[in-house]
Coordinates of C-alpha atoms in Angstrom, one line a residue:
X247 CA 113.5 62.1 79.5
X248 CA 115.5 61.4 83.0
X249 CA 114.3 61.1 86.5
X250 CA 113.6 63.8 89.0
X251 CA 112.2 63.5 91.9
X252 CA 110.0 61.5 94.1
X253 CA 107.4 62.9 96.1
X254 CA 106.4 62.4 99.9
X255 CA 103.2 63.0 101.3
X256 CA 103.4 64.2 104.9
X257 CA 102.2 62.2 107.8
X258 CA 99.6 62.9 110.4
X259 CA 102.0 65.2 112.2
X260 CA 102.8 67.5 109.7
X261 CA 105.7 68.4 107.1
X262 CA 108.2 69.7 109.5
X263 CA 108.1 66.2 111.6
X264 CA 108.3 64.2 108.8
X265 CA 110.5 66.0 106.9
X266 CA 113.0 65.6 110.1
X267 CA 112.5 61.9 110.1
X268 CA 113.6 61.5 106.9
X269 CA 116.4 63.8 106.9
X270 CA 117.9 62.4 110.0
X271 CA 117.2 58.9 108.6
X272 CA 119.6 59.5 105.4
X273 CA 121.8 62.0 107.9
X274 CA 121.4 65.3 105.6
X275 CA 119.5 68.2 106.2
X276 CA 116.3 69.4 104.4
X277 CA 116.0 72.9 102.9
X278 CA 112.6 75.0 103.3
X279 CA 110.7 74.7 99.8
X280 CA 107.4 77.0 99.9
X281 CA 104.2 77.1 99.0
X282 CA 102.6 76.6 95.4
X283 CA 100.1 79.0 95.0
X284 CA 98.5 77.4 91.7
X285 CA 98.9 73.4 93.9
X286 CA 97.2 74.4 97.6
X287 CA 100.7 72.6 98.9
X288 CA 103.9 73.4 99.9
X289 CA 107.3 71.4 100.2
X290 CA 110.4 70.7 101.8
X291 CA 113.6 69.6 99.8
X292 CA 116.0 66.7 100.1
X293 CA 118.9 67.7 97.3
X294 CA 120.1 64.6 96.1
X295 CA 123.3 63.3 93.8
X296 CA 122.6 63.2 90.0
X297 CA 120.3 65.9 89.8
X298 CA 117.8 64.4 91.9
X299 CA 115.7 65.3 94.7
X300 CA 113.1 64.4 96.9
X301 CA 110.6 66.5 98.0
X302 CA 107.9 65.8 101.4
X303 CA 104.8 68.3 100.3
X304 CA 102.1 69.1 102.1
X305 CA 98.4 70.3 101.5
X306 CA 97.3 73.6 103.0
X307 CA 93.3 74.5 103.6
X308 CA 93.4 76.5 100.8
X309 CA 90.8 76.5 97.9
X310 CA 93.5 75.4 95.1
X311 CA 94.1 71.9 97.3
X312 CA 90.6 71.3 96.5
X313 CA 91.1 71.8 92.5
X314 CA 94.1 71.0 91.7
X315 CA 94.7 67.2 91.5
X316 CA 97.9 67.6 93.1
X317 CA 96.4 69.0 95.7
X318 CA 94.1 66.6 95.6
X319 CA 96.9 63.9 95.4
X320 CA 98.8 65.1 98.4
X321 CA 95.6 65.2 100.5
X322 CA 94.2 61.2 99.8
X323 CA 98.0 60.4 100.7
X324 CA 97.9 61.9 104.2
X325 CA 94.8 61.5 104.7
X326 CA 95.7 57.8 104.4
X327 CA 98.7 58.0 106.4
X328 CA 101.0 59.5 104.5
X329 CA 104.1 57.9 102.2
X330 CA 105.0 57.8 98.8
X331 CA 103.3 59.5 96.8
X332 CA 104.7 58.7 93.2
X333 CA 107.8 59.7 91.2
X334 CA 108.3 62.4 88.3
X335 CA 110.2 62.1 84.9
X336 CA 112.0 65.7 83.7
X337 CA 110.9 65.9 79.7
X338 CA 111.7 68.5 76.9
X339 CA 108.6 68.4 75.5
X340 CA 105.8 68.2 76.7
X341 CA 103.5 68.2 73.5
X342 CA 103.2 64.4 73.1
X343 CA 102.2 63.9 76.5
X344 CA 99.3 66.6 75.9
X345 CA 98.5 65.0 72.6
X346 CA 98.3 61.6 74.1
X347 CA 96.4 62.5 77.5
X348 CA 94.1 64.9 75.5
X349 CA 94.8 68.2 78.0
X350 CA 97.0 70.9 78.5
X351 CA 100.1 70.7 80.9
X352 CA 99.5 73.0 84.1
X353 CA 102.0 75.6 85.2
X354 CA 103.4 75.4 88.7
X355 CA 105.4 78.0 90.8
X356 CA 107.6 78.3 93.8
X357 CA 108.7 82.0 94.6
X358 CA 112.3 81.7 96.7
X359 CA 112.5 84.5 99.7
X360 CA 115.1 86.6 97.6
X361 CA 112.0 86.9 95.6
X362 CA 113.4 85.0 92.4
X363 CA 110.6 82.1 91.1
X364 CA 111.2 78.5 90.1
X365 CA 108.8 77.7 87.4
X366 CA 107.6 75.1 85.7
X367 CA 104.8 72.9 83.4
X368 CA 103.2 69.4 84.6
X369 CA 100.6 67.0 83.3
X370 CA 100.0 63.2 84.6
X371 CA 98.8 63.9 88.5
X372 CA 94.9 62.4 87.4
X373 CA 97.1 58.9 86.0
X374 CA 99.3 59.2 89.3
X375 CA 96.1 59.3 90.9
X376 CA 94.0 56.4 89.5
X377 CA 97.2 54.3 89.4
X378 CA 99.9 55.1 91.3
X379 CA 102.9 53.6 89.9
X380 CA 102.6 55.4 86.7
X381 CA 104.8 58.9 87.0
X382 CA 103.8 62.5 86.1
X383 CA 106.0 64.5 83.8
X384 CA 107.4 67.8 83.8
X385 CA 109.3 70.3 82.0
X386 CA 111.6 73.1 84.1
X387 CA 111.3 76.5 82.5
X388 CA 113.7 80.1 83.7
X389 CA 116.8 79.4 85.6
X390 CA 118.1 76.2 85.7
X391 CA 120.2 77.3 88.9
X392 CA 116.8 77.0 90.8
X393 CA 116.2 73.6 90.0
X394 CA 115.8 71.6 93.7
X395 CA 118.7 69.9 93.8
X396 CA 121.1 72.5 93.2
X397 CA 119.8 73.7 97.0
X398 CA 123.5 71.9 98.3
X399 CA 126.0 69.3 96.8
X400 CA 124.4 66.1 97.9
X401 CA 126.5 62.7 98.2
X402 CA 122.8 61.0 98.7
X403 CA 122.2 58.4 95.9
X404 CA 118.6 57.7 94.8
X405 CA 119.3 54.2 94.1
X406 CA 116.3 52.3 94.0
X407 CA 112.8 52.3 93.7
X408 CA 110.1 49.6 94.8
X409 CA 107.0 49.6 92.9
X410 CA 104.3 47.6 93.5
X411 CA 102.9 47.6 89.4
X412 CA 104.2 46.7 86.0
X413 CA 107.1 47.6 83.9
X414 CA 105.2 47.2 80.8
X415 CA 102.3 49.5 82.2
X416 CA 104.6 52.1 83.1
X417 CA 106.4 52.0 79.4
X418 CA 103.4 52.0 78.1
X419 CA 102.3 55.1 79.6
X420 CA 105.9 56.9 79.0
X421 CA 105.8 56.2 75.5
X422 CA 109.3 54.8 75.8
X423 CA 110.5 52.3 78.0
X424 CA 110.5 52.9 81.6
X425 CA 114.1 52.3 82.2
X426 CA 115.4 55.1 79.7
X427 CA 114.2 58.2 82.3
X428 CA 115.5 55.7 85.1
X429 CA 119.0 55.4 83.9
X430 CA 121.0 55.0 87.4
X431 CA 118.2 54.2 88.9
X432 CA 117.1 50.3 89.2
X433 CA 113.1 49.2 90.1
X434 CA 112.1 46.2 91.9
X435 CA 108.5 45.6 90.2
X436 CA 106.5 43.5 92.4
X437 CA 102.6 42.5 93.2
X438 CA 101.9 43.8 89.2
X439 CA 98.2 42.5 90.5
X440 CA 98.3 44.1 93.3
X441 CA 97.1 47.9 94.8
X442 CA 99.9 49.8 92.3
X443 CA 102.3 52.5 93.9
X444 CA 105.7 53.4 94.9
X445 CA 106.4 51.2 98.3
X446 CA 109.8 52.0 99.5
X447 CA 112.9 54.0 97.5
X448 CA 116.6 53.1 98.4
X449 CA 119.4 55.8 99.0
X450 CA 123.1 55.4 98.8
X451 CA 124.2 57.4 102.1
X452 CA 127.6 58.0 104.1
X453 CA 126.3 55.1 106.4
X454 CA 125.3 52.8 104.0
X455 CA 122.0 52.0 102.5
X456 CA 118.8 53.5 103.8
X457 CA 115.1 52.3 102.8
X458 CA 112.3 54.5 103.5

């Protein structure tokens, strides 16, 4: 169990713009994801140090945004203004998770222009969704060459994470305590009674730190 990725929702003016403020905010440069056919969305990636990334994702009028919840998840976050969206934990197994949530993990897909596919399992969007500081897991499947953050060597640290929620609610949910998949990674929980969700992450950059 480690930490992945965090996910951005796009803002009113679209993936491309916000993707840019971002990018030139922690001076890298983003790399063109694609669409996920099975999601309604598609993406643009941020590689990261440590075998991170963060990805901005956006919903597309397609039928699959309306039922998938990720879809689903990406469209209440822009239509609210766009932001954070939540965080995902990397698993090797994702039979516990199934067992304990009572469904099936989803498959998701990327195809690359060369025509090669990054694929992949997830289950957790509907907890992300009812409360957002909770994460959704995922397991990678094919190449691991493809994952995100192999798209460049990245000197950008994900360092920390500022969650309006609980530490015990998110253990709770993991199965295992939260700070196992956060290893490098530290949390500032605050406002536990508050409305839950990820409200600003941290990056190690050539300038210095950089909160989004």
């Amino acid at each position: 169990m480690r930490m992945d990725h965090v996910s951005y929702a796009c803002e009113q003016d679209g993936l491309v713009a916000t993707t840019e403020r971002i990018s030139s905010a922690l001076g890298v440069e983003a790399v063109k994801g694609g669409v996920h056919p099975r999601f309604g969305t598609r993406n643009m990636i941020i590689p990261l140090a440590g075998h991170k990334y963060l990805e901005v994702v956006e919903v597309l009028n397609h039928p699959a945004s309306d039922k998938a919840p990720f879809g689903q998840a990406v469209r209440a976050r822009s239509e609210a203004g766009g932001g954070w969206m939540g965080w995902c934990v990397e698993v090797d197994d994702l039979a516990p998770f199934e067992e304990r949530l009572g469904r099936a993990a989803v498959n998701g897909n990327r195809k690359f222009p060369d025509g090669r596919e990054l694929v992949w399992k997830q289950i957790g969007i509907l907890g992300l969704i009812a409360d957002p500081q909770v994460p959704y897991m995922l397991k990678w499947e094919g190449d691991p060459a493809l994952h995100p953050s192999n798209a460049y060597e990245s000197n950008v640290k994900m360092s920390c994470l500022t969650i309006a929620g609980s530490a015990a609610r998110v253990t709770e949910w993991l199965g295992e305590p939260v700070e196992k998949p956060l290893e490098d990674v530290a949390v500032d929980w605050v406002a536990p009674h508050g409305t839950p969700g990820i409200l600003s992450v941290t990056f190690e950059t050539a300038t210095g730190a950089v909160t989004i």
